[in-house]
Short mmCIF file of C-alpha atoms in Angstrom, two decimals:
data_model
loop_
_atom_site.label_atom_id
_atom_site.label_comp_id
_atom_site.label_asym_id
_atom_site.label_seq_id
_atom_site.Cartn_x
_atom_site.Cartn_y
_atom_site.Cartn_z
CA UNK A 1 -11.03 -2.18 -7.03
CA UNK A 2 -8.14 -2.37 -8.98
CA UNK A 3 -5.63 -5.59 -8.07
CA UNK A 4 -2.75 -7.25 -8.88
CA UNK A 5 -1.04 -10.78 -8.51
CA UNK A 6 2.48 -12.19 -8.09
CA UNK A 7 2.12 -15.87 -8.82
CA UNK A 8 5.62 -16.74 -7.63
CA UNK A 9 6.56 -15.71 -4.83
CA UNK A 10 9.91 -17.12 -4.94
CA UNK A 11 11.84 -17.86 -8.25
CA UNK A 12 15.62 -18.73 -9.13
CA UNK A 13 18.13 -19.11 -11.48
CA UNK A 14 21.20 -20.20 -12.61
CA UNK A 15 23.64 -16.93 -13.10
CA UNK A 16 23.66 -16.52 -16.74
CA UNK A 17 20.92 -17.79 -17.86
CA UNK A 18 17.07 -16.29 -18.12
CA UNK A 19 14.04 -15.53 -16.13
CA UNK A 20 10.49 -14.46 -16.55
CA UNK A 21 8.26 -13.22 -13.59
CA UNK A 22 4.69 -13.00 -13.94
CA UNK A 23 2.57 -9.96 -13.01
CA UNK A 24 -1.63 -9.86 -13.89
CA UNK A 25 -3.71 -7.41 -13.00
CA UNK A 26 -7.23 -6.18 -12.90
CA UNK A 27 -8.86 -2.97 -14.56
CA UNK A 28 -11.49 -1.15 -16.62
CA UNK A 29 -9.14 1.43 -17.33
CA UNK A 30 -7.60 1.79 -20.62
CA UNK A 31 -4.68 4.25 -19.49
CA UNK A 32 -2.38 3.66 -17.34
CA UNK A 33 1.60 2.88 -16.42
CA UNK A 34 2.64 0.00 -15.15
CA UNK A 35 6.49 -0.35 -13.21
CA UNK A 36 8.64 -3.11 -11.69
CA UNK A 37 10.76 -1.97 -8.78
CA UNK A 38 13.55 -4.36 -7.62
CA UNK A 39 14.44 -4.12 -3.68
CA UNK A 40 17.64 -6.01 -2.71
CA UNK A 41 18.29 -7.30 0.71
CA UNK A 42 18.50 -4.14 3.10
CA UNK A 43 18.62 -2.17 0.43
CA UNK A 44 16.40 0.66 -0.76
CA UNK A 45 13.55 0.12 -3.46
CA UNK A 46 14.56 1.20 -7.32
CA UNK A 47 12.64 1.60 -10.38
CA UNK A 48 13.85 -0.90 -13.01
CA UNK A 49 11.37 -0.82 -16.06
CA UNK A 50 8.51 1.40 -16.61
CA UNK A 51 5.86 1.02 -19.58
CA UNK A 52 2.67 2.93 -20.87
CA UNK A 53 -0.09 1.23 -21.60
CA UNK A 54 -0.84 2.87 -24.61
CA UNK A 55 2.52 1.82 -26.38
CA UNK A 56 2.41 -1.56 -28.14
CA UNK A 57 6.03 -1.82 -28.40
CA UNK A 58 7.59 -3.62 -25.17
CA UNK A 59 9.99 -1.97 -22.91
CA UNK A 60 13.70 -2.80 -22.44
CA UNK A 61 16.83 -1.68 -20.40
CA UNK A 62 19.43 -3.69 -20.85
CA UNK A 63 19.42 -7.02 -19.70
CA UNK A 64 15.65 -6.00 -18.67
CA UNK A 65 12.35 -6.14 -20.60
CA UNK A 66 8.62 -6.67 -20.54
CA UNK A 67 6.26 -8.60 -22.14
CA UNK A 68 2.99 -6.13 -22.17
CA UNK A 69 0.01 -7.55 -23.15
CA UNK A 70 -2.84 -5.21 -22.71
CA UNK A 71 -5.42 -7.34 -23.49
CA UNK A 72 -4.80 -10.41 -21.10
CA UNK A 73 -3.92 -7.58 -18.44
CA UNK A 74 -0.41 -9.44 -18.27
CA UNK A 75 2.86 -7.83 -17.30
CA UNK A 76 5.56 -10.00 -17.10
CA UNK A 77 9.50 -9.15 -16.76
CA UNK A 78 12.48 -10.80 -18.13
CA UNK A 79 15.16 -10.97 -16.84
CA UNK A 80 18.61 -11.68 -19.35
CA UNK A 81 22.26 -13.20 -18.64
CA UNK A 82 21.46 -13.01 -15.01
CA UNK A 83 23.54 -12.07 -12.73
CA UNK A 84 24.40 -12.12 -8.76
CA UNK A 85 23.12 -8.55 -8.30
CA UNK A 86 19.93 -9.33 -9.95
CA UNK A 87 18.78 -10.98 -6.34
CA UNK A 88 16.13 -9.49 -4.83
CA UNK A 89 12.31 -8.80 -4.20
CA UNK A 90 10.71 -7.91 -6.94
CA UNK A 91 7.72 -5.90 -7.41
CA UNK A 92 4.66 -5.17 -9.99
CA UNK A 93 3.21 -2.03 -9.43
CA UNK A 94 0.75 -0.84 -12.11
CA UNK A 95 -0.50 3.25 -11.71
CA UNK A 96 -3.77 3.20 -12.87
CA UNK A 97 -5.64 6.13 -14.79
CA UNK A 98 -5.63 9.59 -12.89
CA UNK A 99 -4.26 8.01 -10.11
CA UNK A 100 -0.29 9.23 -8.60
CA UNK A 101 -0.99 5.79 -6.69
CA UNK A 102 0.48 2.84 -7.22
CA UNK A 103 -0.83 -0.38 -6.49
CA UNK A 104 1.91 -3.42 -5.50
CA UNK A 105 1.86 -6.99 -6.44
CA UNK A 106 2.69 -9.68 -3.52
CA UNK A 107 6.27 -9.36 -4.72
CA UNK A 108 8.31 -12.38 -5.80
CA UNK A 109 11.46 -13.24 -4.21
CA UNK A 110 14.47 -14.08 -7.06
CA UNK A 111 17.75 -16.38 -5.86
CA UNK A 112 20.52 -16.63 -8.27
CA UNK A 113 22.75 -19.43 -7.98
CA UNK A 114 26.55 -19.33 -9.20
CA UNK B 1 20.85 12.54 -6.81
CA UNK B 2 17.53 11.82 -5.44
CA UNK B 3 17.14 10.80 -1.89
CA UNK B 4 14.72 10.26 0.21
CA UNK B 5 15.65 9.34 4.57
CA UNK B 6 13.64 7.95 7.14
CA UNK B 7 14.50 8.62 10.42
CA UNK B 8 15.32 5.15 11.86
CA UNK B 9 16.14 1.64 10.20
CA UNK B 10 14.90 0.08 13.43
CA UNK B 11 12.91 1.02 16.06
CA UNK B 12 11.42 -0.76 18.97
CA UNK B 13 8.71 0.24 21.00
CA UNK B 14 6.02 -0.99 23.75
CA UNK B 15 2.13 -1.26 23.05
CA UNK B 16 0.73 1.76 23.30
CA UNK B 17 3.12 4.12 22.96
CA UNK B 18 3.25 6.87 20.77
CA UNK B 19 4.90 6.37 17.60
CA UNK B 20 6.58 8.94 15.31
CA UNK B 21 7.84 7.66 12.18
CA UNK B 22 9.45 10.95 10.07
CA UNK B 23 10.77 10.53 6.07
CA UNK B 24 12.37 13.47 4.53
CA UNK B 25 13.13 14.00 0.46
CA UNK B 26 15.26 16.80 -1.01
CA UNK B 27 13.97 16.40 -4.48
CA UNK B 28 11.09 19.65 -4.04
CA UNK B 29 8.71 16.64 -4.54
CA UNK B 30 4.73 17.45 -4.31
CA UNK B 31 3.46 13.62 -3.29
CA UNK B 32 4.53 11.67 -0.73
CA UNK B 33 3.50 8.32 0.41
CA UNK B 34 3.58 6.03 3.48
CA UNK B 35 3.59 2.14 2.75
CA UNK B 36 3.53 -0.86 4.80
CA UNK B 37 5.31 -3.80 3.94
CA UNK B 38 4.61 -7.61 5.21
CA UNK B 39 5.68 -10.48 3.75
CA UNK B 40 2.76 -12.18 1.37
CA UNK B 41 1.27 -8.88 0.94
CA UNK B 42 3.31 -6.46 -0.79
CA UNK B 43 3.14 -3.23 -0.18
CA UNK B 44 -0.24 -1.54 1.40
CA UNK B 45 -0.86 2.40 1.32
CA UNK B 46 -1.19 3.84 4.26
CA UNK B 47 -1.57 7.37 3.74
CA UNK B 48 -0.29 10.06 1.11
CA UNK B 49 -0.16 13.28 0.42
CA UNK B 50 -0.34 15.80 -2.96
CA UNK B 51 0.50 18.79 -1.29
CA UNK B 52 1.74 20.47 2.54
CA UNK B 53 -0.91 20.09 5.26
CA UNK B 54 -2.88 17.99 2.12
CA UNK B 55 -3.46 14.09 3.26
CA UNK B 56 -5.40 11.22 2.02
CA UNK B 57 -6.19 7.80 3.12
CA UNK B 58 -5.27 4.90 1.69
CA UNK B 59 -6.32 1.43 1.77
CA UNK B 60 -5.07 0.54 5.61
CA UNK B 61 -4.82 4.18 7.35
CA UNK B 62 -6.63 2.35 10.99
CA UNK B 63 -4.69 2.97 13.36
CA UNK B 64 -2.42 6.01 11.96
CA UNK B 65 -1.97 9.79 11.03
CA UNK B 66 0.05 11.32 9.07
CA UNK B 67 1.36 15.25 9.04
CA UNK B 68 2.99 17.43 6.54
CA UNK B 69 3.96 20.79 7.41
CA UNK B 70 6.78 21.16 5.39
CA UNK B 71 6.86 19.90 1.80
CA UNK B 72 10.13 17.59 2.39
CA UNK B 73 8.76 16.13 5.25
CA UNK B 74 5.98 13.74 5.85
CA UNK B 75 5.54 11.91 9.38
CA UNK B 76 3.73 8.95 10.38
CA UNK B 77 2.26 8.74 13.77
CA UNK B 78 1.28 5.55 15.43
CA UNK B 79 -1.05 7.13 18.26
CA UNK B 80 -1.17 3.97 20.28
CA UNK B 81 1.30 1.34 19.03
CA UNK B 82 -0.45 -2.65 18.95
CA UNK B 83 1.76 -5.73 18.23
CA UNK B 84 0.19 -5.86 14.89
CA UNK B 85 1.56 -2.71 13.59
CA UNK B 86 5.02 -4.65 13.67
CA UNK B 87 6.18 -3.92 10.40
CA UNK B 88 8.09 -2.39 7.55
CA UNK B 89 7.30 1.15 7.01
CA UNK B 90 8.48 2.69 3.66
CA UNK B 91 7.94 6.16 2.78
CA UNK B 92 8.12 7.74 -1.17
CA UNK B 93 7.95 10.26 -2.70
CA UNK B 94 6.97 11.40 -6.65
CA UNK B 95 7.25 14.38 -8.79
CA UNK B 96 3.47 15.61 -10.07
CA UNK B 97 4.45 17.06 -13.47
CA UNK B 98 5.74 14.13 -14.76
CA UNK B 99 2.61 11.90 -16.50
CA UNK B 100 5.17 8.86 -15.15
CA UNK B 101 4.53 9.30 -11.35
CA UNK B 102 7.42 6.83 -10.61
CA UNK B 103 7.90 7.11 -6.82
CA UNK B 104 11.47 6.97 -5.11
CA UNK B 105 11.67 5.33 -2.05
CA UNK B 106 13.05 5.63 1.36
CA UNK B 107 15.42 2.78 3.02
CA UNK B 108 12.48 1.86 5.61
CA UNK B 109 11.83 2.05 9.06
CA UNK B 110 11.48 -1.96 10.54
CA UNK B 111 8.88 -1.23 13.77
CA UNK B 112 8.88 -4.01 16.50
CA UNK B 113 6.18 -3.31 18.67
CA UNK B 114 6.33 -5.54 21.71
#
């Protein structure tokens, strides 16, 4: 069975500055998408990044990117110039080959101080 | 804009009552998903489904049922509510021709059973 793991489950930073959360995961398959979704107190889940497995170049939007590295099964996100908005749960979610599934991390909980 | 509505935010019920939990999506989606959501664990698949009156289990489905009649609409039914279905109940939805299969989610249902 396919898993994944959320080593932090609760991170924070200063507003401004930078963060990384960590996301590994466990597979045979060599195709697959992996996704972080972001879901802010009492607020609905949202898609933030997506990437494809078989791209080497990392993903970015904006002030978000990943780190992809296919071979240690690691798929961390980084978060730039925080900022207040940027609090919330966040959530690896890797959709394995063939599969509409997705399969969630443990979730790690981000604070950003002012 | 995509949406997708659960019926209730909160909803609070007695062991072993019946339980109907609905989620509706106006995006002419073909898969929809219920999830479970406790704290430590992520998110857990209850049930899904690829297609109306189509349903499969996922990796907790004890316990529930699911219906689709309609292809907006996908209900969860606790048939006899227990304490330890207290929960978070999130329902999604995704799109089958993209190869992406990012899911939009639903604000969630938060089920005291008592």
């Amino acid at each position: 069975a396919q898993t994944v793991t959320q080593s932090q489950p609760e991170m924070s930073v200063q507003e401004a500055e930078t963060v990384t959360l960590s996301c590994t995961y466990d597979t045979s398959e060599s195709d697959y998408y992996l996704f972080w979704y972001k879901q802010p107190p009492s607020r609905q889940m949202i898609l933030v990044i997506r990437q494809e497995a078989y791209k080497q170049q990392n993903a970015t939007e904006n002030r978000f990117s990943v780190n992809f590295q296919k071979a240690a099964k690691s798929f961390s996100l980084k978060i730039s110039d925080s900022q207040l908005g940027d609090a919330a749960m966040y959530f690896c979610a890797p959709s394995f080959q063939g599969a509409q599934k997705l399969v969630f991390g443990q979730g790690t909980r981000l604070t950003i101080n002012p | 804009d995509v949406k997708v509505t659960q019926s209730s935010r909160y909803l609070v019920k007695r062991t072993g009552e019946k339980v109907f939990l609905e989620c509706v999506q106006d995006m002419d989606h073909e898969n929809m998903f219920w999830y479970r959501q406790d704290p430590g664990l992520g998110l857990r698949l209850i049930y899904f489904s690829y297609d109306v009156k189509m349903k499969e289990k996922g990796d907790i489905p004890e316990g529930y049922s699911v219906s689709r009649e309609k292809k907006e609409r996908f209900s969860l039914i606790l048939e006899s509510a227990s304490t330890n279905q207290t929960s978070m109940y999130l329902c999604a939805s995704s799109y089958s021709g993209t190869i992406y299969y990012e899911q939009y989610f639903g604000p969630g249902t938060r089920l005291t059973v008592t």
